[in-house]
Amino acid sequence: QVQLVESGGGSVQAGGSLRLSCVASGRLFSVFALAWYRQGPGMERELVALIRRDDSIVYADSVKGRFTISKEITPYTVHLQMNSLKPEDTAVYYCNAVVGGGVQYWGQGTQVTVSS
């Protein structure tokens, strides 16, 4: 089992910045990757950014150059620095952990609202 606790959501005007954090606990040795997903109103959940155990990173095209994913080991935390935010970034952001066997764990979600 892996537990994920997110923080850092909120409301900001377009062009502003927010930093999301997610602290992971539990069977951390089994985690292959940590990621951030988001789900906007009426939209499907989509991958925003992912960082693997070897520190390789994947970004969605829509956030490249604006968002940065990073991780710390102690405590095991993944951050998402979001700059130059746009109204279309408005969504609930979810922290995600992938472990062996393709099992995934999810955080509770944190709301990000960007006003124009």
mmCIF file with all atom_site columns, C-alpha atoms in Angstrom:
data_model
loop_
_atom_site.group_PDB
_atom_site.id
_atom_site.type_symbol
_atom_site.label_atom_id
_atom_site.label_alt_id
_atom_site.label_comp_id
_atom_site.label_asym_id
_atom_site.label_entity_id
_atom_site.label_seq_id
_atom_site.pdbx_PDB_ins_code
_atom_site.Cartn_x
_atom_site.Cartn_y
_atom_site.Cartn_z
_atom_site.occupancy
_atom_site.B_iso_or_equiv
_atom_site.pdbx_formal_charge
_atom_site.auth_seq_id
_atom_site.auth_comp_id
_atom_site.auth_asym_id
_atom_site.auth_atom_id
_atom_site.pdbx_PDB_model_num
ATOM 1   C CA . GLN A 1 1   ? 0.000   0.000  0.000   1.00 0.00 ? 1   GLN A CA 1
ATOM 2   C CA . VAL A 1 2   ? 1.086   3.543  -0.770  1.00 0.00 ? 2   VAL A CA 1
ATOM 3   C CA . GLN A 1 3   ? -0.600  6.588  0.705   1.00 0.00 ? 3   GLN A CA 1
ATOM 4   C CA . LEU A 1 4   ? -0.512  9.952  -1.059  1.00 0.00 ? 4   LEU A CA 1
ATOM 5   C CA . VAL A 1 5   ? -1.361  13.312 0.508   1.00 0.00 ? 5   VAL A CA 1
ATOM 6   C CA . GLU A 1 6   ? -1.516  16.383 -1.724  1.00 0.00 ? 6   GLU A CA 1
ATOM 7   C CA . SER A 1 7   ? -1.303  20.055 -0.875  1.00 0.00 ? 7   SER A CA 1
ATOM 8   C CA . GLY A 1 8   ? -0.873  23.395 -2.597  1.00 0.00 ? 8   GLY A CA 1
ATOM 9   C CA . GLY A 1 9   ? -3.931  23.903 -4.749  1.00 0.00 ? 9   GLY A CA 1
ATOM 10  C CA . GLY A 1 10  ? -5.815  27.173 -4.859  1.00 0.00 ? 10  GLY A CA 1
ATOM 11  C CA . SER A 1 11  ? -6.995  30.032 -7.018  1.00 0.00 ? 11  SER A CA 1
ATOM 12  C CA . VAL A 1 12  ? -4.766  32.270 -9.102  1.00 0.00 ? 12  VAL A CA 1
ATOM 13  C CA . GLN A 1 13  ? -5.079  34.702 -11.982 1.00 0.00 ? 13  GLN A CA 1
ATOM 14  C CA . ALA A 1 14  ? -3.855  33.809 -15.440 1.00 0.00 ? 14  ALA A CA 1
ATOM 15  C CA . GLY A 1 15  ? -0.095  34.151 -15.670 1.00 0.00 ? 15  GLY A CA 1
ATOM 16  C CA . GLY A 1 16  ? 0.368   33.281 -12.026 1.00 0.00 ? 16  GLY A CA 1
ATOM 17  C CA . SER A 1 17  ? 2.084   30.335 -10.375 1.00 0.00 ? 17  SER A CA 1
ATOM 18  C CA . LEU A 1 18  ? 1.223   27.553 -7.967  1.00 0.00 ? 18  LEU A CA 1
ATOM 19  C CA . ARG A 1 19  ? 3.242   24.710 -6.485  1.00 0.00 ? 19  ARG A CA 1
ATOM 20  C CA . LEU A 1 20  ? 1.631   21.378 -5.721  1.00 0.00 ? 20  LEU A CA 1
ATOM 21  C CA . SER A 1 21  ? 3.214   18.851 -3.382  1.00 0.00 ? 21  SER A CA 1
ATOM 22  C CA . CYS A 1 22  ? 2.427   15.211 -2.687  1.00 0.00 ? 22  CYS A CA 1
ATOM 23  C CA . VAL A 1 23  ? 3.938   13.279 0.197   1.00 0.00 ? 23  VAL A CA 1
ATOM 24  C CA . ALA A 1 24  ? 4.080   9.514  -0.305  1.00 0.00 ? 24  ALA A CA 1
ATOM 25  C CA . SER A 1 25  ? 4.264   6.972  2.503   1.00 0.00 ? 25  SER A CA 1
ATOM 26  C CA . GLY A 1 26  ? 3.988   3.217  2.863   1.00 0.00 ? 26  GLY A CA 1
ATOM 27  C CA . ARG A 1 27  ? 5.711   0.656  0.625   1.00 0.00 ? 27  ARG A CA 1
ATOM 28  C CA . LEU A 1 28  ? 7.877   3.216  -1.127  1.00 0.00 ? 28  LEU A CA 1
ATOM 29  C CA . PHE A 1 29  ? 10.422  0.675  -2.360  1.00 0.00 ? 29  PHE A CA 1
ATOM 30  C CA . SER A 1 30  ? 7.734   -0.597 -4.739  1.00 0.00 ? 30  SER A CA 1
ATOM 31  C CA . VAL A 1 31  ? 7.112   2.760  -6.430  1.00 0.00 ? 31  VAL A CA 1
ATOM 32  C CA . PHE A 1 32  ? 8.273   2.890  -10.059 1.00 0.00 ? 32  PHE A CA 1
ATOM 33  C CA . ALA A 1 33  ? 6.972   6.340  -10.882 1.00 0.00 ? 33  ALA A CA 1
ATOM 34  C CA . LEU A 1 34  ? 5.162   9.318  -9.422  1.00 0.00 ? 34  LEU A CA 1
ATOM 35  C CA . ALA A 1 35  ? 2.916   11.478 -11.517 1.00 0.00 ? 35  ALA A CA 1
ATOM 36  C CA . TRP A 1 36  ? 0.406   14.293 -11.587 1.00 0.00 ? 36  TRP A CA 1
ATOM 37  C CA . TYR A 1 37  ? -2.871  13.923 -13.451 1.00 0.00 ? 37  TYR A CA 1
ATOM 38  C CA . ARG A 1 38  ? -5.701  16.415 -13.801 1.00 0.00 ? 38  ARG A CA 1
ATOM 39  C CA . GLN A 1 39  ? -9.375  16.311 -14.569 1.00 0.00 ? 39  GLN A CA 1
ATOM 40  C CA . GLY A 1 40  ? -11.104 19.447 -15.782 1.00 0.00 ? 40  GLY A CA 1
ATOM 41  C CA . PRO A 1 41  ? -14.875 20.012 -15.764 1.00 0.00 ? 41  PRO A CA 1
ATOM 42  C CA . GLY A 1 42  ? -16.492 17.553 -18.146 1.00 0.00 ? 42  GLY A CA 1
ATOM 43  C CA . MET A 1 43  ? -13.095 16.192 -19.155 1.00 0.00 ? 43  MET A CA 1
ATOM 44  C CA . GLU A 1 44  ? -11.357 12.857 -18.789 1.00 0.00 ? 44  GLU A CA 1
ATOM 45  C CA . ARG A 1 45  ? -8.464  12.538 -16.408 1.00 0.00 ? 45  ARG A CA 1
ATOM 46  C CA . GLU A 1 46  ? -5.188  13.224 -18.217 1.00 0.00 ? 46  GLU A CA 1
ATOM 47  C CA . LEU A 1 47  ? -1.503  12.874 -17.470 1.00 0.00 ? 47  LEU A CA 1
ATOM 48  C CA . VAL A 1 48  ? 0.242   16.165 -16.715 1.00 0.00 ? 48  VAL A CA 1
ATOM 49  C CA . ALA A 1 49  ? 3.744   15.028 -15.767 1.00 0.00 ? 49  ALA A CA 1
ATOM 50  C CA . LEU A 1 50  ? 5.505   11.883 -14.616 1.00 0.00 ? 50  LEU A CA 1
ATOM 51  C CA . ILE A 1 51  ? 8.878   11.195 -13.012 1.00 0.00 ? 51  ILE A CA 1
ATOM 52  C CA . ARG A 1 52  ? 10.247  7.689  -12.931 1.00 0.00 ? 52  ARG A CA 1
ATOM 53  C CA . ARG A 1 53  ? 12.523  6.053  -10.393 1.00 0.00 ? 53  ARG A CA 1
ATOM 54  C CA . ASP A 1 54  ? 15.494  6.773  -12.677 1.00 0.00 ? 54  ASP A CA 1
ATOM 55  C CA . ASP A 1 55  ? 14.447  10.485 -12.731 1.00 0.00 ? 55  ASP A CA 1
ATOM 56  C CA . SER A 1 56  ? 13.383  10.386 -16.375 1.00 0.00 ? 56  SER A CA 1
ATOM 57  C CA . ILE A 1 57  ? 10.463  12.739 -16.948 1.00 0.00 ? 57  ILE A CA 1
ATOM 58  C CA . VAL A 1 58  ? 7.480   12.947 -19.250 1.00 0.00 ? 58  VAL A CA 1
ATOM 59  C CA . TYR A 1 59  ? 5.310   16.049 -19.739 1.00 0.00 ? 59  TYR A CA 1
ATOM 60  C CA . ALA A 1 60  ? 2.040   16.543 -21.532 1.00 0.00 ? 60  ALA A CA 1
ATOM 61  C CA . ASP A 1 61  ? 2.541   18.783 -24.561 1.00 0.00 ? 61  ASP A CA 1
ATOM 62  C CA . SER A 1 62  ? 0.116   21.316 -23.117 1.00 0.00 ? 62  SER A CA 1
ATOM 63  C CA . VAL A 1 63  ? 2.345   22.025 -20.092 1.00 0.00 ? 63  VAL A CA 1
ATOM 64  C CA . LYS A 1 64  ? 5.856   21.734 -21.558 1.00 0.00 ? 64  LYS A CA 1
ATOM 65  C CA . GLY A 1 65  ? 7.931   24.795 -20.727 1.00 0.00 ? 65  GLY A CA 1
ATOM 66  C CA . ARG A 1 66  ? 5.478   25.936 -18.041 1.00 0.00 ? 66  ARG A CA 1
ATOM 67  C CA . PHE A 1 67  ? 5.321   23.100 -15.502 1.00 0.00 ? 67  PHE A CA 1
ATOM 68  C CA . THR A 1 68  ? 8.190   21.354 -13.741 1.00 0.00 ? 68  THR A CA 1
ATOM 69  C CA . ILE A 1 69  ? 7.962   18.052 -11.873 1.00 0.00 ? 69  ILE A CA 1
ATOM 70  C CA . SER A 1 70  ? 10.548  17.165 -9.249  1.00 0.00 ? 70  SER A CA 1
ATOM 71  C CA . LYS A 1 71  ? 10.931  14.839 -6.318  1.00 0.00 ? 71  LYS A CA 1
ATOM 72  C CA . GLU A 1 72  ? 12.593  14.667 -2.924  1.00 0.00 ? 72  GLU A CA 1
ATOM 73  C CA . ILE A 1 73  ? 13.579  11.471 -1.199  1.00 0.00 ? 73  ILE A CA 1
ATOM 74  C CA . THR A 1 74  ? 13.193  12.385 2.472   1.00 0.00 ? 74  THR A CA 1
ATOM 75  C CA . PRO A 1 75  ? 10.306  12.616 2.905   1.00 0.00 ? 75  PRO A CA 1
ATOM 76  C CA . TYR A 1 76  ? 9.330   11.001 -0.415  1.00 0.00 ? 76  TYR A CA 1
ATOM 77  C CA . THR A 1 77  ? 7.634   13.929 -2.092  1.00 0.00 ? 77  THR A CA 1
ATOM 78  C CA . VAL A 1 78  ? 6.761   14.883 -5.634  1.00 0.00 ? 78  VAL A CA 1
ATOM 79  C CA . HIS A 1 79  ? 6.261   18.545 -6.539  1.00 0.00 ? 79  HIS A CA 1
ATOM 80  C CA . LEU A 1 80  ? 4.636   20.207 -9.507  1.00 0.00 ? 80  LEU A CA 1
ATOM 81  C CA . GLN A 1 81  ? 5.719   23.792 -10.084 1.00 0.00 ? 81  GLN A CA 1
ATOM 82  C CA . MET A 1 82  ? 3.164   25.436 -12.347 1.00 0.00 ? 82  MET A CA 1
ATOM 83  C CA . ASN A 1 83  ? 4.070   28.753 -13.973 1.00 0.00 ? 83  ASN A CA 1
ATOM 84  C CA . SER A 1 84  ? 2.323   30.890 -16.571 1.00 0.00 ? 84  SER A CA 1
ATOM 85  C CA . LEU A 1 85  ? -0.974  29.321 -15.628 1.00 0.00 ? 85  LEU A CA 1
ATOM 86  C CA . LYS A 1 86  ? -3.871  29.533 -18.065 1.00 0.00 ? 86  LYS A CA 1
ATOM 87  C CA . PRO A 1 87  ? -7.622  29.253 -17.485 1.00 0.00 ? 87  PRO A CA 1
ATOM 88  C CA . GLU A 1 88  ? -7.537  25.906 -19.290 1.00 0.00 ? 88  GLU A CA 1
ATOM 89  C CA . ASP A 1 89  ? -5.281  24.575 -16.531 1.00 0.00 ? 89  ASP A CA 1
ATOM 90  C CA . THR A 1 90  ? -8.272  24.727 -14.191 1.00 0.00 ? 90  THR A CA 1
ATOM 91  C CA . ALA A 1 91  ? -8.853  21.208 -12.903 1.00 0.00 ? 91  ALA A CA 1
ATOM 92  C CA . VAL A 1 92  ? -8.633  18.884 -9.965  1.00 0.00 ? 92  VAL A CA 1
ATOM 93  C CA . TYR A 1 93  ? -5.037  17.697 -9.806  1.00 0.00 ? 93  TYR A CA 1
ATOM 94  C CA . TYR A 1 94  ? -4.323  14.179 -8.574  1.00 0.00 ? 94  TYR A CA 1
ATOM 95  C CA . CYS A 1 95  ? -1.074  12.679 -7.370  1.00 0.00 ? 95  CYS A CA 1
ATOM 96  C CA . ASN A 1 96  ? -0.437  9.163  -8.672  1.00 0.00 ? 96  ASN A CA 1
ATOM 97  C CA . ALA A 1 97  ? 2.006   6.387  -7.777  1.00 0.00 ? 97  ALA A CA 1
ATOM 98  C CA . VAL A 1 98  ? 2.705   3.353  -9.956  1.00 0.00 ? 98  VAL A CA 1
ATOM 99  C CA . VAL A 1 99  ? 4.007   0.205  -8.292  1.00 0.00 ? 99  VAL A CA 1
ATOM 100 C CA . GLY A 1 100 ? 4.843   -3.282 -9.477  1.00 0.00 ? 100 GLY A CA 1
ATOM 101 C CA . GLY A 1 101 ? 2.216   -5.155 -11.446 1.00 0.00 ? 101 GLY A CA 1
ATOM 102 C CA . GLY A 1 102 ? 0.800   -1.913 -12.802 1.00 0.00 ? 102 GLY A CA 1
ATOM 103 C CA . VAL A 1 103 ? -1.067  -1.143 -9.606  1.00 0.00 ? 103 VAL A CA 1
ATOM 104 C CA . GLN A 1 104 ? -1.751  2.547  -9.148  1.00 0.00 ? 104 GLN A CA 1
ATOM 105 C CA . TYR A 1 105 ? -2.540  4.628  -6.092  1.00 0.00 ? 105 TYR A CA 1
ATOM 106 C CA . TRP A 1 106 ? -4.223  8.026  -6.095  1.00 0.00 ? 106 TRP A CA 1
ATOM 107 C CA . GLY A 1 107 ? -4.326  11.019 -3.820  1.00 0.00 ? 107 GLY A CA 1
ATOM 108 C CA . GLN A 1 108 ? -7.544  12.740 -2.868  1.00 0.00 ? 108 GLN A CA 1
ATOM 109 C CA . GLY A 1 109 ? -7.104  15.523 -5.399  1.00 0.00 ? 109 GLY A CA 1
ATOM 110 C CA . THR A 1 110 ? -6.542  19.251 -5.035  1.00 0.00 ? 110 THR A CA 1
ATOM 111 C CA . GLN A 1 111 ? -8.431  21.985 -6.894  1.00 0.00 ? 111 GLN A CA 1
ATOM 112 C CA . VAL A 1 112 ? -6.563  24.455 -9.083  1.00 0.00 ? 112 VAL A CA 1
ATOM 113 C CA . THR A 1 113 ? -8.598  27.360 -10.447 1.00 0.00 ? 113 THR A CA 1
ATOM 114 C CA . VAL A 1 114 ? -7.135  29.880 -12.893 1.00 0.00 ? 114 VAL A CA 1
ATOM 115 C CA . SER A 1 115 ? -9.187  32.964 -13.656 1.00 0.00 ? 115 SER A CA 1
ATOM 116 C CA . SER A 1 116 ? -8.762  35.138 -16.723 1.00 0.00 ? 116 SER A CA 1
#
